[in-house]
Each structure stands twice: as C-alpha cells, then as structure tokens.
mmCIF file of C-alpha atoms and ligand atoms in Angstrom:
data_model
loop_
_atom_site.group_PDB
_atom_site.id
_atom_site.type_symbol
_atom_site.label_atom_id
_atom_site.label_comp_id
_atom_site.label_asym_id
_atom_site.label_seq_id
_atom_site.Cartn_x
_atom_site.Cartn_y
_atom_site.Cartn_z
ATOM 1 C CA MET A 711 5.056 -2.140 -21.628
ATOM 2 C CA PRO A 712 8.580 -2.115 -23.101
ATOM 3 C CA ALA A 713 9.490 -0.790 -26.547
ATOM 4 C CA PRO A 714 8.735 -3.497 -29.145
ATOM 5 C CA ASP A 715 12.369 -4.395 -29.610
ATOM 6 C CA LEU A 716 12.782 -5.163 -25.916
ATOM 7 C CA ALA A 717 9.939 -7.612 -26.221
ATOM 8 C CA THR A 718 11.101 -9.292 -29.423
ATOM 9 C CA ALA A 719 14.733 -8.486 -30.291
ATOM 10 C CA GLU A 720 17.226 -11.248 -29.551
ATOM 11 C CA LEU A 721 18.010 -11.860 -25.890
ATOM 12 C CA THR A 722 21.631 -13.002 -25.522
ATOM 13 C CA LEU A 723 22.813 -14.666 -22.338
ATOM 14 C CA THR A 724 26.036 -13.224 -20.923
ATOM 15 C CA GLY A 725 26.292 -14.938 -17.507
ATOM 16 C CA ARG A 726 24.557 -16.666 -14.703
ATOM 17 C CA ILE A 727 23.917 -15.276 -11.210
ATOM 18 C CA THR A 728 25.364 -18.253 -9.355
ATOM 19 C CA THR A 729 24.108 -17.415 -5.871
ATOM 20 C CA ALA A 730 20.528 -17.699 -7.092
ATOM 21 C CA SER A 731 18.356 -20.636 -6.044
ATOM 22 C CA ASN A 732 16.385 -20.394 -9.260
ATOM 23 C CA ALA A 733 17.904 -20.258 -12.752
ATOM 24 C CA THR A 734 18.768 -16.578 -13.000
ATOM 25 C CA PHE A 735 20.803 -15.220 -15.911
ATOM 26 C CA LEU A 736 22.384 -12.017 -16.982
ATOM 27 C CA GLY A 737 21.726 -11.087 -20.567
ATOM 28 C CA SER A 738 21.472 -8.299 -23.067
ATOM 29 C CA ILE A 739 18.960 -7.105 -25.626
ATOM 30 C CA GLY A 740 20.968 -4.825 -27.871
ATOM 31 C CA ASP A 741 22.732 -2.590 -25.388
ATOM 32 C CA VAL A 742 20.178 -3.051 -22.603
ATOM 33 C CA VAL A 743 21.505 -5.233 -19.798
ATOM 34 C CA VAL A 744 18.855 -7.455 -18.256
ATOM 35 C CA VAL A 745 18.197 -10.205 -15.715
ATOM 36 C CA TYR A 746 16.357 -13.204 -17.279
ATOM 37 C CA LYS A 747 14.558 -15.837 -15.197
ATOM 38 C CA PRO A 748 12.999 -18.528 -17.354
ATOM 39 C CA ILE A 749 9.828 -20.100 -15.957
ATOM 40 C CA ALA A 750 11.351 -23.510 -16.694
ATOM 41 C CA GLY A 751 14.130 -22.740 -14.212
ATOM 42 C CA GLU A 752 11.817 -21.972 -11.258
ATOM 43 C CA SER A 753 12.340 -24.319 -8.291
ATOM 44 C CA PRO A 754 9.137 -25.743 -6.855
ATOM 45 C CA LEU A 755 7.952 -24.232 -3.539
ATOM 46 C CA TRP A 756 5.461 -25.692 -1.064
ATOM 47 C CA ASP A 757 3.352 -22.545 -0.799
ATOM 48 C CA PHE A 758 3.353 -20.902 -4.227
ATOM 49 C CA PRO A 759 1.816 -22.585 -7.330
ATOM 50 C CA HIS A 760 4.569 -23.897 -9.559
ATOM 51 C CA GLY A 761 5.525 -21.897 -12.631
ATOM 52 C CA THR A 762 4.070 -18.557 -11.457
ATOM 53 C CA LEU A 763 7.080 -16.657 -10.094
ATOM 54 C CA ALA A 764 7.878 -14.765 -13.331
ATOM 55 C CA HIS A 765 4.250 -13.653 -13.535
ATOM 56 C CA ARG A 766 4.417 -12.377 -9.929
ATOM 57 C CA GLU A 767 7.580 -10.392 -10.775
ATOM 58 C CA VAL A 768 5.772 -8.659 -13.627
ATOM 59 C CA ALA A 769 2.694 -8.075 -11.444
ATOM 60 C CA ALA A 770 4.932 -6.461 -8.820
ATOM 61 C CA TYR A 771 6.367 -4.143 -11.491
ATOM 62 C CA LEU A 772 2.826 -3.133 -12.630
ATOM 63 C CA VAL A 773 1.846 -2.293 -9.012
ATOM 64 C CA SER A 774 5.101 -0.361 -8.600
ATOM 65 C CA GLN A 775 4.289 1.645 -11.720
ATOM 66 C CA VAL A 776 0.858 2.584 -10.383
ATOM 67 C CA LEU A 777 2.352 3.561 -6.975
ATOM 68 C CA GLY A 778 4.615 5.846 -9.039
ATOM 69 C CA TRP A 779 7.735 5.469 -6.830
ATOM 70 C CA ASP A 780 9.992 3.587 -9.262
ATOM 71 C CA VAL A 781 10.588 0.767 -6.768
ATOM 72 C CA VAL A 782 10.842 -2.051 -9.300
ATOM 73 C CA PRO A 783 13.024 -1.776 -12.426
ATOM 74 C CA GLN A 784 11.175 -2.307 -15.678
ATOM 75 C CA THR A 785 10.063 -5.954 -15.815
ATOM 76 C CA TRP A 786 8.229 -7.854 -18.503
ATOM 77 C CA LEU A 787 7.474 -11.332 -19.818
ATOM 78 C CA ARG A 788 9.082 -12.492 -23.003
ATOM 79 C CA ASP A 789 10.576 -15.454 -24.764
ATOM 80 C CA GLY A 790 14.249 -16.191 -24.271
ATOM 81 C CA PRO A 791 16.870 -18.920 -24.913
ATOM 82 C CA MET A 792 15.250 -21.111 -22.213
ATOM 83 C CA GLY A 793 11.654 -20.286 -23.095
ATOM 84 C CA GLU A 794 9.286 -17.765 -21.618
ATOM 85 C CA GLY A 795 10.417 -15.961 -18.543
ATOM 86 C CA MET A 796 10.679 -12.614 -16.812
ATOM 87 C CA VAL A 797 13.167 -10.046 -17.992
ATOM 88 C CA GLN A 798 14.178 -7.017 -15.880
ATOM 89 C CA ARG A 799 16.446 -4.078 -16.607
ATOM 90 C CA TRP A 800 19.744 -4.350 -14.768
ATOM 91 C CA GLN A 801 20.494 -1.509 -12.380
ATOM 92 C CA GLU A 802 24.111 -1.013 -11.454
ATOM 93 C CA GLN A 803 24.451 -0.749 -7.651
ATOM 94 C CA ASP A 804 26.737 1.703 -5.920
ATOM 95 C CA PRO A 805 29.174 -0.597 -4.081
ATOM 96 C CA ALA A 806 29.911 2.190 -1.581
ATOM 97 C CA GLN A 807 26.329 2.276 -0.286
ATOM 98 C CA SER A 808 24.047 -0.167 1.445
ATOM 99 C CA ALA A 809 20.543 0.468 2.716
ATOM 100 C CA VAL A 810 20.530 -2.459 5.137
ATOM 101 C CA ASP A 811 23.356 -3.639 7.372
ATOM 102 C CA LEU A 812 24.344 -5.889 10.272
ATOM 103 C CA VAL A 813 26.433 -3.931 12.776
ATOM 104 C CA ALA A 814 28.015 -4.724 16.139
ATOM 105 C CA THR A 815 25.702 -3.431 18.821
ATOM 106 C CA ASP A 816 28.498 -1.331 20.354
ATOM 107 C CA HIS A 817 28.879 0.430 16.940
ATOM 108 C CA MET A 818 25.243 1.307 16.232
ATOM 109 C CA PRO A 819 24.752 4.205 13.827
ATOM 110 C CA GLU A 820 23.253 7.108 15.800
ATOM 111 C CA THR A 821 20.981 8.954 13.395
ATOM 112 C CA GLY A 822 19.366 8.272 10.057
ATOM 113 C CA TRP A 823 19.054 4.518 10.727
ATOM 114 C CA LYS A 824 16.288 2.282 12.108
ATOM 115 C CA HIS A 825 16.973 -0.620 14.340
ATOM 116 C CA VAL A 826 15.127 -3.878 13.495
ATOM 117 C CA LEU A 827 16.421 -6.654 15.758
ATOM 118 C CA LYS A 828 19.385 -7.865 17.780
ATOM 119 C CA GLY A 829 21.015 -11.277 17.879
ATOM 120 C CA ARG A 830 24.335 -13.114 18.033
ATOM 121 C CA ASP A 831 26.412 -13.780 14.975
ATOM 122 C CA GLU A 832 28.344 -17.051 14.360
ATOM 123 C CA ASN A 833 31.169 -15.760 16.594
ATOM 124 C CA GLY A 834 28.880 -15.020 19.545
ATOM 125 C CA ARG A 835 29.151 -11.269 18.964
ATOM 126 C CA MET A 836 26.036 -9.160 19.536
ATOM 127 C CA VAL A 837 24.860 -7.669 16.277
ATOM 128 C CA ALA A 838 21.910 -5.574 15.167
ATOM 129 C CA LEU A 839 20.035 -5.514 11.898
ATOM 130 C CA VAL A 840 19.620 -1.908 10.854
ATOM 131 C CA HIS A 841 18.307 -0.110 7.751
ATOM 132 C CA GLU A 842 18.479 3.459 6.678
ATOM 133 C CA ASP A 843 15.607 5.813 7.366
ATOM 134 C CA SER A 844 15.014 7.249 3.910
ATOM 135 C CA PRO A 845 11.829 8.112 2.002
ATOM 136 C CA ALA A 846 12.824 5.803 -0.851
ATOM 137 C CA LEU A 847 13.246 2.812 1.461
ATOM 138 C CA ARG A 848 10.083 3.681 3.360
ATOM 139 C CA ARG A 849 8.111 3.673 0.102
ATOM 140 C CA MET A 850 9.614 0.242 -0.662
ATOM 141 C CA ALA A 851 8.304 -0.966 2.712
ATOM 142 C CA VAL A 852 4.819 0.268 1.764
ATOM 143 C CA PHE A 853 5.133 -1.457 -1.604
ATOM 144 C CA ASP A 854 6.058 -4.716 0.199
ATOM 145 C CA ILE A 855 2.997 -4.529 2.441
ATOM 146 C CA VAL A 856 0.755 -3.934 -0.598
ATOM 147 C CA VAL A 857 2.232 -6.798 -2.677
ATOM 148 C CA ASN A 858 2.606 -9.090 0.366
ATOM 149 C CA ASN A 859 6.328 -9.630 -0.236
ATOM 150 C CA ALA A 860 7.510 -12.823 1.437
ATOM 151 C CA ASP A 861 11.186 -12.272 0.637
ATOM 152 C CA ARG A 862 12.493 -8.730 1.193
ATOM 153 C CA LYS A 863 16.093 -9.647 2.034
ATOM 154 C CA GLY A 864 18.874 -7.092 2.336
ATOM 155 C CA ASP A 865 20.318 -8.201 -1.004
ATOM 156 C CA HIS A 866 17.008 -7.558 -2.730
ATOM 157 C CA ILE A 867 17.483 -3.837 -2.141
ATOM 158 C CA LEU A 868 19.737 -2.113 -4.683
ATOM 159 C CA ALA A 869 21.403 1.143 -3.589
ATOM 160 C CA MET A 870 21.796 3.581 -6.490
ATOM 161 C CA THR A 871 24.449 6.257 -6.563
ATOM 162 C CA ASP A 872 21.912 9.104 -6.440
ATOM 163 C CA GLY A 873 20.317 7.721 -3.256
ATOM 164 C CA HIS A 874 17.436 5.977 -4.987
ATOM 165 C CA ARG A 875 16.679 2.408 -3.937
ATOM 166 C CA HIS A 876 15.270 -0.279 -6.174
ATOM 167 C CA GLY A 877 13.682 -3.536 -5.027
ATOM 168 C CA VAL A 878 14.277 -6.797 -6.935
ATOM 169 C CA ASP A 879 13.359 -10.446 -6.711
ATOM 170 C CA HIS A 880 9.570 -10.262 -6.392
ATOM 171 C CA GLY A 881 8.711 -13.849 -7.265
ATOM 172 C CA LEU A 882 7.322 -14.487 -3.761
ATOM 173 C CA THR A 883 4.576 -11.898 -3.804
ATOM 174 C CA PHE A 884 0.747 -11.690 -3.982
ATOM 175 C CA HIS A 885 0.068 -14.892 -2.057
ATOM 176 C CA ARG A 886 -3.533 -14.645 -0.871
ATOM 177 C CA ASP A 887 -2.458 -15.504 2.675
ATOM 178 C CA HIS A 888 -0.470 -13.049 4.788
ATOM 179 C CA LYS A 889 3.236 -13.756 4.103
ATOM 180 C CA LEU A 890 5.024 -10.479 4.706
ATOM 181 C CA ARG A 891 8.659 -11.297 5.459
ATOM 182 C CA THR A 892 10.942 -8.339 5.325
ATOM 183 C CA VAL A 893 13.995 -6.690 6.898
ATOM 184 C CA LEU A 894 12.207 -3.304 6.659
ATOM 185 C CA TRP A 895 10.397 -3.202 9.997
ATOM 186 C CA GLY A 896 11.860 0.109 11.164
ATOM 187 C CA TRP A 897 8.678 2.169 10.685
ATOM 188 C CA LEU A 898 6.341 -0.184 12.582
ATOM 189 C CA GLY A 899 3.447 1.815 13.973
ATOM 190 C CA ASP A 900 4.362 5.027 12.170
ATOM 191 C CA ALA A 901 1.561 6.933 10.414
ATOM 192 C CA LEU A 902 1.620 6.821 6.598
ATOM 193 C CA THR A 903 2.419 10.039 4.837
ATOM 194 C CA ALA A 904 -0.018 11.730 2.443
ATOM 195 C CA GLU A 905 2.192 10.601 -0.460
ATOM 196 C CA GLU A 906 2.103 7.018 0.731
ATOM 197 C CA ARG A 907 -1.663 7.092 1.249
ATOM 198 C CA ASP A 908 -2.164 8.547 -2.240
ATOM 199 C CA GLY A 909 -0.044 5.725 -3.752
ATOM 200 C CA ILE A 910 -2.155 3.075 -2.056
ATOM 201 C CA ASP A 911 -5.329 4.795 -3.299
ATOM 202 C CA ARG A 912 -3.966 4.734 -6.868
ATOM 203 C CA VAL A 913 -3.569 0.962 -6.587
ATOM 204 C CA SER A 914 -7.076 0.522 -5.144
ATOM 205 C CA ASP A 915 -8.533 2.668 -7.957
ATOM 206 C CA GLY A 916 -6.381 0.983 -10.582
ATOM 207 C CA LEU A 917 -7.822 -2.400 -9.660
ATOM 208 C CA HIS A 918 -11.128 -1.217 -11.113
ATOM 209 C CA GLY A 919 -9.448 -0.248 -14.414
ATOM 210 C CA GLY A 920 -6.226 -0.911 -16.338
ATOM 211 C CA LEU A 921 -4.201 -2.348 -13.469
ATOM 212 C CA GLY A 922 -6.964 -4.846 -12.673
ATOM 213 C CA ARG A 923 -7.167 -5.929 -16.289
ATOM 214 C CA ASN A 924 -3.411 -6.372 -16.629
ATOM 215 C CA LEU A 925 -3.099 -8.252 -13.343
ATOM 216 C CA ALA A 926 -5.852 -10.631 -14.368
ATOM 217 C CA ASP A 927 -3.397 -12.161 -16.880
ATOM 218 C CA LEU A 928 -0.801 -12.691 -14.155
ATOM 219 C CA LEU A 929 -2.528 -13.499 -10.871
ATOM 220 C CA SER A 930 -5.597 -15.453 -9.747
ATOM 221 C CA ALA A 931 -8.878 -13.714 -8.926
ATOM 222 C CA GLU A 932 -8.360 -14.594 -5.226
ATOM 223 C CA GLU A 933 -4.920 -13.032 -5.279
ATOM 224 C CA ILE A 934 -6.233 -9.824 -6.806
ATOM 225 C CA ALA A 935 -9.041 -9.728 -4.246
ATOM 226 C CA SER A 936 -6.446 -10.142 -1.492
ATOM 227 C CA LEU A 937 -4.451 -7.269 -2.934
ATOM 228 C CA ALA A 938 -7.553 -5.037 -2.851
ATOM 229 C CA ALA A 939 -8.199 -6.104 0.767
ATOM 230 C CA ARG A 940 -4.612 -5.340 1.795
ATOM 231 C CA CYS A 941 -4.842 -1.864 0.307
ATOM 232 C CA ALA A 942 -8.160 -1.242 2.099
ATOM 233 C CA ARG A 943 -6.819 -2.474 5.430
ATOM 234 C CA LEU A 944 -3.654 -0.466 5.176
ATOM 235 C CA ARG A 945 -5.580 2.729 4.390
ATOM 236 C CA LEU A 946 -7.991 2.096 7.259
ATOM 237 C CA ALA A 947 -5.170 1.517 9.733
ATOM 238 C CA GLY A 948 -3.204 4.481 8.333
ATOM 239 C CA ARG A 949 -0.020 3.047 9.868
ATOM 240 C CA PHE A 950 2.754 0.553 9.154
ATOM 241 C CA PRO A 951 1.562 -2.775 10.523
ATOM 242 C CA ALA A 952 3.275 -4.896 13.155
ATOM 243 C CA PRO A 953 4.270 -8.516 12.361
ATOM 244 C CA SER A 954 1.356 -10.897 12.742
ATOM 245 C CA GLY A 955 0.669 -14.627 12.401
ATOM 246 C CA GLU A 956 2.790 -17.659 13.245
ATOM 247 C CA MET A 957 5.451 -17.400 10.604
ATOM 248 C CA SER A 958 8.758 -15.565 10.909
ATOM 249 C CA ALA A 959 8.405 -11.858 10.081
ATOM 250 C CA VAL A 960 11.952 -11.675 8.634
ATOM 251 C CA PRO A 961 13.307 -13.681 5.699
ATOM 252 C CA TRP A 962 16.119 -16.195 6.216
ATOM 253 C CA PRO A 963 18.862 -15.637 5.524
ATOM 254 C CA LEU A 964 18.492 -11.880 6.143
ATOM 255 C CA PHE A 965 20.698 -11.084 3.078
HETATM 256 N N1 ATP B 560 17.528 -5.770 -11.970
HETATM 257 C C1 ATP B 560 18.672 -5.967 -11.261
HETATM 258 N N2 ATP B 560 19.678 -5.051 -11.293
HETATM 259 C C2 ATP B 560 20.834 -5.267 -10.605
HETATM 260 N N3 ATP B 560 21.044 -6.302 -9.815
HETATM 261 C C3 ATP B 560 20.096 -7.263 -9.770
HETATM 262 C C4 ATP B 560 18.883 -7.142 -10.439
HETATM 263 N N4 ATP B 560 18.126 -8.262 -10.200
HETATM 264 C C5 ATP B 560 18.851 -8.984 -9.373
HETATM 265 N N5 ATP B 560 20.066 -8.453 -9.106
HETATM 266 C C6 ATP B 560 21.121 -8.963 -8.269
HETATM 267 O O1 ATP B 560 21.178 -10.368 -8.430
HETATM 268 C C7 ATP B 560 20.907 -11.033 -7.187
HETATM 269 C C8 ATP B 560 20.113 -12.304 -7.490
HETATM 270 O O2 ATP B 560 18.875 -11.948 -8.112
HETATM 271 P P1 ATP B 560 17.519 -12.449 -7.526
HETATM 272 O O3 ATP B 560 17.518 -12.361 -6.063
HETATM 273 O O4 ATP B 560 16.446 -11.750 -8.258
HETATM 274 O O5 ATP B 560 17.555 -13.945 -8.003
HETATM 275 P P2 ATP B 560 17.005 -15.264 -7.328
HETATM 276 O O6 ATP B 560 17.007 -16.296 -8.350
HETATM 277 O O7 ATP B 560 15.777 -15.057 -6.587
HETATM 278 O O8 ATP B 560 18.176 -15.523 -6.326
HETATM 279 P P3 ATP B 560 18.235 -15.944 -4.806
HETATM 280 O O9 ATP B 560 17.651 -17.282 -4.711
HETATM 281 O O10 ATP B 560 19.719 -15.859 -4.533
HETATM 282 O O11 ATP B 560 17.466 -14.887 -4.041
HETATM 283 C C9 ATP B 560 20.194 -10.003 -6.393
HETATM 284 O O12 ATP B 560 20.396 -10.189 -4.972
HETATM 285 C C10 ATP B 560 20.851 -8.689 -6.804
HETATM 286 O O13 ATP B 560 22.058 -8.463 -6.148
HETATM 287 MG MG1 MG B 561 17.009 -13.420 -4.541
#
C-alpha cells in the first residue's frame, strides 16, 4: 500500500490522455506523477461488470507484487477530483526503445526477437508482428496468463531506459472465462523457467493468505477461484500455452 500521503494528499489533474477510450488523466500528488482513471469514467463493456475496471487494475498490481517481477507500476484506489478511481505511478518511457514492433517481412530482425504473426498492412505490404526476447518481457507474458489479460497491446508495454519493461492498462483482467488476448505469443510451447514457476507458486500460496484477503475486496469469489485454477493449470503444463477458444488471441488494434 502507498505511503499515507499518496492515498490522501491532494491529487491535481494536469492533463488528459486523449487516445484513451475511458476517461484517463495525468495528475500529480505532490511531486509524484500519476495516471488517474475514475470509476465514473469507465465505458460499459459487454463482458466485464460495469464499474470494476479500476479494481481489476489494483488486483493486477497486487498479483504483480507477489510475483516479485515489478511488472505493474504501483497502483492503488483512492479518491480524486472525479471520485474514486485507480491511481498509478507514471513511468517515463524511453522513446528510443520498443519491445514490440511491426516490421516489413523483408526486414525481419535476425536475433533477439520473436515472431508472432504475419499480415498485410493498409498499403498491401507484408508485415510481421515481432517482440523482443527478453526475460522482463517473458515474465510479463507469464503475468498476463496468470491474470487472464484480455488487452496486452503493444502500447501497454512501457520500455524503460535500463531495459526493464512495465505493463499498464490492466482493466480487462481476471475475467472468470478464458480471455487471454496478447501480442506476446513468442514463447508458445516453451518450458517455464524455475524463476517463473516459483513466481506462480507464490501467487498460488498467496491466495491462501494475504493476497487472497486483499483480492477479496477487489474481485468476485469466482474470479479468485479462476485465478487459482489458472495458476494450477499453468504449473501442471509447465509451458507457455497456445491460443485456445473461439475468440481472437491478439488484441485489436495490436497497438
Ligand atoms: N503508469 C504509466 N506510465 C507511463 N505511461 C503510461 C502509464 N499508464 C498509461 N500510460 C500511457 O498512456 C496510454 C493510455 O493509458 P491506458 O492504456 O492505461 O488507458 P486507457 O484508458 O485504457 O486507454 P486506451 O483505451 O487507449 O487503451 C498507454 O498506452 C501508455 O502509453
Ligand atoms: Mg489502453
């Protein structure tokens, strides 16, 4: 949980993220720059209960904390100028880096990148969706499987200068039905590392203790049971899953 002043000190709005489909604001609490998404600004969706996206964002942060890989920037619920919402620490991206890219198929990167899919762009040119093959991004892919992320677009991956990668925009997580939609399919079928397996076990164990208690304020009992089942299935398989079900396995748009 944040220091008391981050939970209660005045949150001042400094801008709006205009590309966002929901009401998403930039703000500051003292000198801490934050994203603020008021619950009142959440657009209704057909498949997620209305008014629950901010809670899911905080739940994703709590799972990220237990995994211990610093995927999600600090995220918490608090009051703000438009009522209760989620607040998340802003992380300044390195504009010179990107973890996910669309490249012409005749200019595919040779090493250090994973190829996800090929298609034609609006000019009829053959392009490929690629993402880097880094431990930080791989851990994010494991996180996404665990939280059942339905919206891992390229723009929801922040590239930090030091090579770390943060994930953001976790409102569409923890649905009890399988909804994994991601651009991070490059490790499909690969065996999980010991570090990845240990992270999943910490989540499974945590559900019987503090994590379970904290999530109970944010998610339904069915959603928490589904989370436990996903962890168990993933550990049993020991590998990155393949897409399954009728729905698209990638988000649209991809970025
Ligand atoms: N904590 C953060 N630090 C830095 N940049 C962020 C952070 N959170 C979001 N952003 C940037 O702002 C963009 C929009 O945020 P986000 O995707 O969370 O909002 P949204 O309301 O779901 O928007 P959209 O409907 O466009 O996906 C992100 O793609 C990312 O570039
Ligand atoms: Mg978004």
